[in-house]
N, CA and C atoms as an extended XYZ file, in Angstrom:
369
Properties=species:S:1:pos:R:3:atomname:S:1:resname:S:1:resid:I:1 pbc="F F F"
N         7.041      -11.324       20.069 N   UNK     1
C         6.562      -10.810       21.322 CA  UNK     1
C         6.181       -9.348       21.137 C   UNK     1
N         5.039       -8.987       21.659 N   UNK     2
C         4.537       -7.621       21.515 CA  UNK     2
C         5.132       -6.742       22.614 C   UNK     2
N         6.093       -5.914       22.228 N   UNK     3
C         6.760       -5.036       23.177 CA  UNK     3
C         6.026       -3.707       23.282 C   UNK     3
N         6.434       -2.896       24.223 N   UNK     4
C         5.828       -1.569       24.391 CA  UNK     4
C         6.091       -0.717       23.149 C   UNK     4
N         7.306       -0.818       22.593 N   UNK     5
C         7.644       -0.040       21.399 CA  UNK     5
C         6.782       -0.467       20.210 C   UNK     5
N         6.567       -1.773       20.063 N   UNK     6
C         5.722       -2.267       18.977 CA  UNK     6
C         4.295       -1.772       19.155 C   UNK     6
N         3.765       -1.853       20.361 N   UNK     7
C         2.401       -1.392       20.612 CA  UNK     7
C         2.269        0.100       20.365 C   UNK     7
N         3.300        0.870       20.708 N   UNK     8
C         3.283        2.308       20.454 CA  UNK     8
C         3.203        2.587       18.950 C   UNK     8
N         3.973        1.837       18.167 N   UNK     9
C         3.918        1.993       16.713 CA  UNK     9
C         2.566        1.610       16.150 C   UNK     9
N         2.010        0.509       16.634 N   UNK    10
C         0.684        0.062       16.179 CA  UNK    10
C        -0.367        1.116       16.525 C   UNK    10
N        -0.319        1.639       17.739 N   UNK    11
C        -1.290        2.653       18.164 CA  UNK    11
C        -1.210        3.912       17.303 C   UNK    11
N        -0.022        4.247       16.841 N   UNK    12
C         0.133        5.425       15.999 CA  UNK    12
C        -0.328        5.228       14.566 C   UNK    12
N        -0.249        3.998       14.074 N   UNK    13
C        -0.565        3.735       12.668 CA  UNK    13
C        -2.006        3.264       12.456 C   UNK    13
N        -2.586        2.591       13.428 N   UNK    14
C        -3.933        2.029       13.255 CA  UNK    14
C        -4.986        3.050       12.830 C   UNK    14
N        -4.973        4.283       13.337 N   UNK    15
C        -5.980        5.242       12.846 CA  UNK    15
C        -5.891        5.495       11.342 C   UNK    15
N        -4.695        5.373       10.783 N   UNK    16
C        -4.532        5.561        9.341 CA  UNK    16
C        -5.117        4.381        8.560 C   UNK    16
N        -5.098        3.207        9.157 N   UNK    17
C        -5.554        2.004        8.472 CA  UNK    17
C        -7.016        1.683        8.740 C   UNK    17
N        -7.499        1.993        9.930 N   UNK    18
C        -8.812        1.535       10.349 CA  UNK    18
C        -9.772        2.676       10.658 C   UNK    18
N        -9.335        3.890       10.506 N   UNK    19
C       -10.179        5.034       10.852 CA  UNK    19
C       -11.154        5.404        9.757 C   UNK    19
N       -11.970        6.380       10.047 N   UNK    20
C       -12.964        6.859        9.079 CA  UNK    20
C       -12.299        7.529        7.881 C   UNK    20
N       -11.166        8.140        8.114 N   UNK    21
C       -10.507        8.931        7.067 CA  UNK    21
C        -9.248        8.226        6.588 C   UNK    21
N        -9.407        7.044        6.031 N   UNK    22
C        -8.245        6.290        5.526 CA  UNK    22
C        -7.617        7.051        4.371 C   UNK    22
N        -6.335        7.201        4.446 N   UNK    23
C        -5.583        7.881        3.397 CA  UNK    23
C        -4.305        7.109        3.138 C   UNK    23
N        -3.796        7.173        1.904 N   UNK    24
C        -2.487        6.559        1.635 CA  UNK    24
C        -1.411        7.249        2.477 C   UNK    24
N        -0.434        6.483        2.910 N   UNK    25
C         0.659        7.066        3.678 CA  UNK    25
C         1.937        6.292        3.423 C   UNK    25
N         3.048        6.937        3.725 N   UNK    26
C         4.368        6.320        3.652 CA  UNK    26
C         4.902        6.189        5.062 C   UNK    26
N         5.456        5.037        5.355 N   UNK    27
C         6.128        4.821        6.631 CA  UNK    27
C         7.617        4.747        6.318 C   UNK    27
N         8.366        5.708        6.831 N   UNK    28
C         9.788        5.776        6.497 CA  UNK    28
C        10.630        5.626        7.751 C   UNK    28
N        11.843        5.174        7.551 N   UNK    29
C        12.791        5.019        8.646 CA  UNK    29
C        14.008        4.272        8.145 C   UNK    29
N        15.051        4.210        8.953 N   UNK    30
C        16.279        3.525        8.526 CA  UNK    30
C        16.059        2.015        8.412 C   UNK    30
N        16.958        1.361        7.669 N   UNK    31
C        16.904       -0.087        7.524 CA  UNK    31
C        16.937       -0.754        8.891 C   UNK    31
N        16.083       -1.758        9.061 N   UNK    32
C        16.104       -2.553       10.278 CA  UNK    32
C        15.432       -1.935       11.486 C   UNK    32
N        14.683       -0.840       11.317 N   UNK    33
C        14.075       -0.195       12.482 CA  UNK    33
C        12.718       -0.801       12.858 C   UNK    33
N        12.189       -1.715       12.049 N   UNK    34
C        10.956       -2.399       12.413 CA  UNK    34
C         9.701       -1.918       11.701 C   UNK    34
N         9.847       -1.224       10.588 N   UNK    35
C         8.681       -0.717        9.867 CA  UNK    35
C         7.749       -1.857        9.451 C   UNK    35
N         8.301       -2.881        8.834 N   UNK    36
C         7.481       -4.015        8.372 CA  UNK    36
C         6.856       -4.763        9.540 C   UNK    36
N         7.581       -4.899       10.619 N   UNK    37
C         7.062       -5.588       11.801 CA  UNK    37
C         5.836       -4.865       12.356 C   UNK    37
N         5.929       -3.551       12.464 N   UNK    38
C         4.802       -2.764       12.963 CA  UNK    38
C         3.604       -2.896       12.025 C   UNK    38
N         3.853       -2.779       10.717 N   UNK    39
C         2.744       -2.879        9.762 CA  UNK    39
C         2.109       -4.263        9.775 C   UNK    39
N         2.914       -5.309        9.835 N   UNK    40
C         2.357       -6.664        9.877 CA  UNK    40
C         1.500       -6.868       11.116 C   UNK    40
N         1.914       -6.312       12.237 N   UNK    41
C         1.097       -6.398       13.449 CA  UNK    41
C        -0.223       -5.653       13.252 C   UNK    41
N        -0.156       -4.486       12.631 N   UNK    42
C        -1.381       -3.732       12.343 CA  UNK    42
C        -2.303       -4.538       11.434 C   UNK    42
N        -1.739       -5.168       10.416 N   UNK    43
C        -2.549       -5.924        9.463 CA  UNK    43
C        -3.286       -7.076       10.145 C   UNK    43
N        -2.647       -7.704       11.143 N   UNK    44
C        -3.300       -8.819       11.828 CA  UNK    44
C        -4.482       -8.351       12.676 C   UNK    44
N        -4.497       -7.074       13.047 N   UNK    45
C        -5.583       -6.551       13.873 CA  UNK    45
C        -6.757       -6.018       13.062 C   UNK    45
N        -6.609       -5.929       11.745 N   UNK    46
C        -7.693       -5.418       10.896 CA  UNK    46
C        -8.672       -6.537       10.555 C   UNK    46
N        -9.935       -6.187       10.468 N   UNK    47
C       -10.970       -7.150       10.104 CA  UNK    47
C       -11.421       -6.888        8.662 C   UNK    47
N       -11.814       -7.955        7.985 N   UNK    48
C       -12.283       -7.923        6.594 CA  UNK    48
C       -11.369       -7.094        5.691 C   UNK    48
N       -10.072       -7.281        5.872 N   UNK    49
C        -9.071       -6.562        5.092 CA  UNK    49
C        -8.062       -7.559        4.540 C   UNK    49
N        -7.759       -7.395        3.261 N   UNK    50
C        -6.738       -8.210        2.612 CA  UNK    50
C        -5.530       -7.331        2.338 C   UNK    50
N        -4.349       -7.892        2.486 N   UNK    51
C        -3.113       -7.161        2.213 CA  UNK    51
C        -2.449       -7.776        0.990 C   UNK    51
N        -2.204       -6.947       -0.024 N   UNK    52
C        -1.490       -7.371       -1.230 CA  UNK    52
C        -0.109       -6.712       -1.186 C   UNK    52
N         0.917       -7.523       -1.105 N   UNK    53
C         2.278       -7.005       -0.984 CA  UNK    53
C         2.966       -7.022       -2.341 C   UNK    53
N         3.588       -5.908       -2.674 N   UNK    54
C         4.417       -5.802       -3.871 CA  UNK    54
C         5.839       -5.551       -3.392 C   UNK    54
N         6.727       -6.488       -3.677 N   UNK    55
C         8.145       -6.330       -3.333 CA  UNK    55
C         8.814       -5.597       -4.490 C   UNK    55
N         9.115       -4.332       -4.293 N   UNK    56
C         9.669       -3.503       -5.362 CA  UNK    56
C        11.146       -3.826       -5.594 C   UNK    56
N        11.549       -3.664       -6.839 N   UNK    57
C        12.946       -3.811       -7.231 CA  UNK    57
C        13.263       -2.691       -8.220 C   UNK    57
N        14.464       -2.698       -8.746 N   UNK    58
C        14.852       -1.653       -9.707 CA  UNK    58
C        13.982       -1.690      -10.960 C   UNK    58
N        13.400       -2.851      -11.276 N   UNK    59
C        12.606       -2.991      -12.491 CA  UNK    59
C        11.098       -2.806      -12.266 C   UNK    59
N        10.661       -2.567      -11.059 N   UNK    60
C         9.232       -2.425      -10.785 CA  UNK    60
C         8.684       -1.201      -11.496 C   UNK    60
N         7.544       -1.378      -12.155 N   UNK    61
C         6.903       -0.283      -12.881 CA  UNK    61
C         5.396       -0.322      -12.628 C   UNK    61
N         4.649        0.639      -13.142 N   UNK    62
C         3.201        0.669      -12.897 CA  UNK    62
C         2.480       -0.608      -13.321 C   UNK    62
N         2.970       -1.285      -14.335 N   UNK    63
C         2.332       -2.519      -14.788 CA  UNK    63
C         2.317       -3.579      -13.683 C   UNK    63
N         3.352       -3.623      -12.865 N   UNK    64
C         3.395       -4.583      -11.759 CA  UNK    64
C         2.281       -4.299      -10.749 C   UNK    64
N         2.007       -3.028      -10.493 N   UNK    65
C         0.927       -2.650       -9.576 CA  UNK    65
C        -0.412       -3.061      -10.166 C   UNK    65
N        -0.605       -2.789      -11.443 N   UNK    66
C        -1.868       -3.157      -12.098 CA  UNK    66
C        -2.060       -4.669      -12.122 C   UNK    66
N        -0.985       -5.419      -12.312 N   UNK    67
C        -1.080       -6.884      -12.277 CA  UNK    67
C        -1.491       -7.376      -10.900 C   UNK    67
N        -0.925       -6.795       -9.855 N   UNK    68
C        -1.279       -7.185       -8.487 CA  UNK    68
C        -2.748       -6.862       -8.203 C   UNK    68
N        -3.198       -5.704       -8.669 N   UNK    69
C        -4.608       -5.351       -8.488 CA  UNK    69
C        -5.526       -6.294       -9.268 C   UNK    69
N        -5.118       -6.685      -10.459 N   UNK    70
C        -5.916       -7.619      -11.252 CA  UNK    70
C        -6.006       -8.989      -10.574 C   UNK    70
N        -4.963       -9.384       -9.858 N   UNK    71
C        -4.960      -10.668       -9.146 CA  UNK    71
C        -5.869      -10.650       -7.927 C   UNK    71
N        -5.949       -9.524       -7.255 N   UNK    72
C        -6.644       -9.459       -5.973 CA  UNK    72
C        -7.997       -8.768       -6.032 C   UNK    72
N        -8.333       -8.175       -7.162 N   UNK    73
C        -9.574       -7.395       -7.272 CA  UNK    73
C       -10.383       -7.814       -8.493 C   UNK    73
N       -11.617       -7.329       -8.515 N   UNK    74
C       -12.458       -7.448       -9.694 CA  UNK    74
C       -12.815       -6.037      -10.143 C   UNK    74
N       -13.029       -5.884      -11.431 N   UNK    75
C       -13.438       -4.584      -11.952 CA  UNK    75
C       -14.955       -4.547      -11.994 C   UNK    75
N       -15.520       -3.487      -11.457 N   UNK    76
C       -16.964       -3.293      -11.504 CA  UNK    76
C       -17.251       -1.926      -12.098 C   UNK    76
N       -18.406       -1.823      -12.718 N   UNK    77
C       -18.818       -0.538      -13.283 CA  UNK    77
C       -19.598        0.237      -12.233 C   UNK    77
N       -19.310        1.512      -12.141 N   UNK    78
C       -20.020        2.384      -11.208 CA  UNK    78
C       -20.294        3.702      -11.911 C   UNK    78
N       -20.902        4.614      -11.196 N   UNK    79
C       -21.170        5.915      -11.811 CA  UNK    79
C       -19.884        6.685      -12.065 C   UNK    79
N       -18.805        6.278      -11.408 N   UNK    80
C       -17.494        6.906      -11.600 CA  UNK    80
C       -16.666        6.201      -12.669 C   UNK    80
N       -17.234        5.236      -13.356 N   UNK    81
C       -16.501        4.458      -14.344 CA  UNK    81
C       -16.140        3.100      -13.772 C   UNK    81
N       -15.162        2.440      -14.378 N   UNK    82
C       -14.723        1.133      -13.876 CA  UNK    82
C       -13.808        1.330      -12.675 C   UNK    82
N       -14.080        0.571      -11.626 N   UNK    83
C       -13.278        0.648      -10.409 CA  UNK    83
C       -12.901       -0.756       -9.971 C   UNK    83
N       -11.832       -0.859       -9.204 N   UNK    84
C       -11.402       -2.124       -8.637 CA  UNK    84
C       -12.024       -2.301       -7.257 C   UNK    84
N       -12.584       -3.485       -7.002 N   UNK    85
C       -13.101       -3.868       -5.687 CA  UNK    85
C       -12.406       -5.157       -5.274 C   UNK    85
N       -12.005       -5.272       -4.002 N   UNK    86
C       -11.361       -6.510       -3.556 CA  UNK    86
C       -12.277       -7.711       -3.752 C   UNK    86
N       -11.689       -8.846       -4.132 N   UNK    87
C       -12.462      -10.063       -4.377 CA  UNK    87
C       -12.996      -10.680       -3.097 C   UNK    87
N       -12.174      -10.717       -2.054 N   UNK    88
C       -12.464      -11.552       -0.895 CA  UNK    88
C       -12.823      -10.790        0.371 C   UNK    88
N       -12.863       -9.473        0.330 N   UNK    89
C       -13.107       -8.721        1.559 CA  UNK    89
C       -13.615       -7.331        1.203 C   UNK    89
N       -13.771       -6.516        2.235 N   UNK    90
C       -14.268       -5.158        2.029 CA  UNK    90
C       -13.170       -4.177        1.649 C   UNK    90
N       -11.976       -4.399        2.163 N   UNK    91
C       -10.890       -3.440        1.977 CA  UNK    91
C        -9.621       -4.160        1.555 C   UNK    91
N        -8.865       -3.526        0.661 N   UNK    92
C        -7.574       -4.045        0.231 CA  UNK    92
C        -6.500       -3.022        0.569 C   UNK    92
N        -5.447       -3.481        1.188 N   UNK    93
C        -4.286       -2.633        1.446 CA  UNK    93
C        -3.191       -3.061        0.493 C   UNK    93
N        -2.680       -2.124       -0.272 N   UNK    94
C        -1.566       -2.382       -1.181 CA  UNK    94
C        -0.294       -1.970       -0.449 C   UNK    94
N         0.491       -2.961       -0.053 N   UNK    95
C         1.709       -2.755        0.733 CA  UNK    95
C         2.894       -2.815       -0.218 C   UNK    95
N         3.515       -1.663       -0.458 N   UNK    96
C         4.663       -1.566       -1.362 CA  UNK    96
C         5.935       -1.591       -0.532 C   UNK    96
N         6.637       -2.698       -0.596 N   UNK    97
C         7.855       -2.893        0.190 CA  UNK    97
C         9.057       -2.435       -0.636 C   UNK    97
N         9.922       -1.666       -0.040 N   UNK    98
C        11.137       -1.133       -0.697 CA  UNK    98
C        10.787       -0.264       -1.907 C   UNK    98
N         9.894        0.663       -1.706 N   UNK    99
C         9.444        1.545       -2.792 CA  UNK    99
C        10.559        2.469       -3.293 C   UNK    99
N        11.631        2.565       -2.543 N   UNK   100
C        12.756        3.412       -2.946 CA  UNK   100
C        13.642        2.752       -4.007 C   UNK   100
N        13.436        1.474       -4.303 N   UNK   101
C        14.336        0.760       -5.209 CA  UNK   101
C        14.102        0.969       -6.705 C   UNK   101
N        12.871        1.273       -7.186 N   UNK   102
C        12.710        1.448       -8.637 CA  UNK   102
C        13.663        2.504       -9.196 C   UNK   102
N        14.283        2.143      -10.313 N   UNK   103
C        15.332        2.961      -10.927 CA  UNK   103
C        14.728        4.212      -11.574 C   UNK   103
N        15.297        5.392      -11.302 N   UNK   104
C        14.816        6.605      -11.968 CA  UNK   104
C        15.205        6.615      -13.451 C   UNK   104
N        14.401        7.325      -14.242 N   UNK   105
C        14.712        7.449      -15.662 CA  UNK   105
C        15.762        8.547      -15.869 C   UNK   105
N        16.026        8.885      -17.124 N   UNK   106
C        17.101        9.841      -17.402 CA  UNK   106
C        16.793       11.257      -16.909 C   UNK   106
N        15.518       11.547      -16.567 N   UNK   107
C        15.153       12.852      -16.038 CA  UNK   107
C        15.116       12.857      -14.504 C   UNK   107
N        15.465       11.712      -13.901 N   UNK   108
C        15.503       11.628      -12.450 CA  UNK   108
C        14.166       11.322      -11.794 C   UNK   108
N        13.171       10.948      -12.591 N   UNK   109
C        11.858       10.612      -12.036 CA  UNK   109
C        11.640        9.109      -12.097 C   UNK   109
N        10.704        8.640      -11.323 N   UNK   110
C        10.368        7.220      -11.291 CA  UNK   110
C         8.958        7.039      -11.828 C   UNK   110
N         8.797        6.178      -12.829 N   UNK   111
C         7.461        5.911      -13.379 CA  UNK   111
C         6.518        5.417      -12.298 C   UNK   111
N         7.021        4.562      -11.419 N   UNK   112
C         6.183        3.999      -10.370 CA  UNK   112
C         5.677        5.089       -9.423 C   UNK   112
N         6.553        5.963       -8.987 N   UNK   113
C         6.160        7.031       -8.065 CA  UNK   113
C         5.186        7.988       -8.741 C   UNK   113
N         5.438        8.331       -9.988 N   UNK   114
C         4.544        9.220      -10.725 CA  UNK   114
C         3.173        8.589      -10.893 C   UNK   114
N         3.132        7.310      -11.214 N   UNK   115
C         1.870        6.581      -11.348 CA  UNK   115
C         1.097        6.610      -10.028 C   UNK   115
N         1.766        6.319       -8.923 N   UNK   116
C         1.106        6.311       -7.621 CA  UNK   116
C         0.597        7.694       -7.240 C   UNK   116
N         1.343        8.738       -7.572 N   UNK   117
C         0.877       10.104       -7.306 CA  UNK   117
C        -0.411       10.388       -8.065 C   UNK   117
N        -0.484        9.952       -9.320 N   UNK   118
C        -1.692       10.162      -10.107 CA  UNK   118
C        -2.876        9.404       -9.526 C   UNK   118
N        -2.639        8.185       -9.070 N   UNK   119
C        -3.719        7.393       -8.475 CA  UNK   119
C        -4.232        8.064       -7.209 C   UNK   119
N        -3.330        8.507       -6.348 N   UNK   120
C        -3.737        9.094       -5.075 CA  UNK   120
C        -4.411       10.449       -5.250 C   UNK   120
N        -4.005       11.205       -6.248 N   UNK   121
C        -4.595       12.529       -6.472 CA  UNK   121
C        -5.996       12.451       -7.038 C   UNK   121
N        -6.366       11.334       -7.663 N   UNK   122
C        -7.703       11.215       -8.251 CA  UNK   122
C        -8.722       10.672       -7.269 C   UNK   122
N        -8.315       10.337       -6.061 N   UNK   123
C        -9.259        9.818       -5.070 CA  UNK   123
C       -10.187       10.886       -4.575 C   UNK   123
């Protein structure tokens, strides 16, 4: 059931997903507060968009992200080099669930987080 609180969350997040200036973002909050519910509702309202979900665990690494992209995208050559384009739609959303779970290395960093930072900074 679509409650007022759910609609408020959807209204706040939809500009990030469907606006002219789409940017990667993190949705944070305590366990059980409804983050996934709000995002799933947003995803159902998007047109020509595919959602690829990666359920992160302690063993998740950048290779898992690349595998998911290889499953859902095709590589095309452009003036910027090889890029991934969604196979079945115009836009792909990569939904990383439980991104806090990948285990840090001995220096306290996470390969997955570092990889994602590099991807987002090159956009």
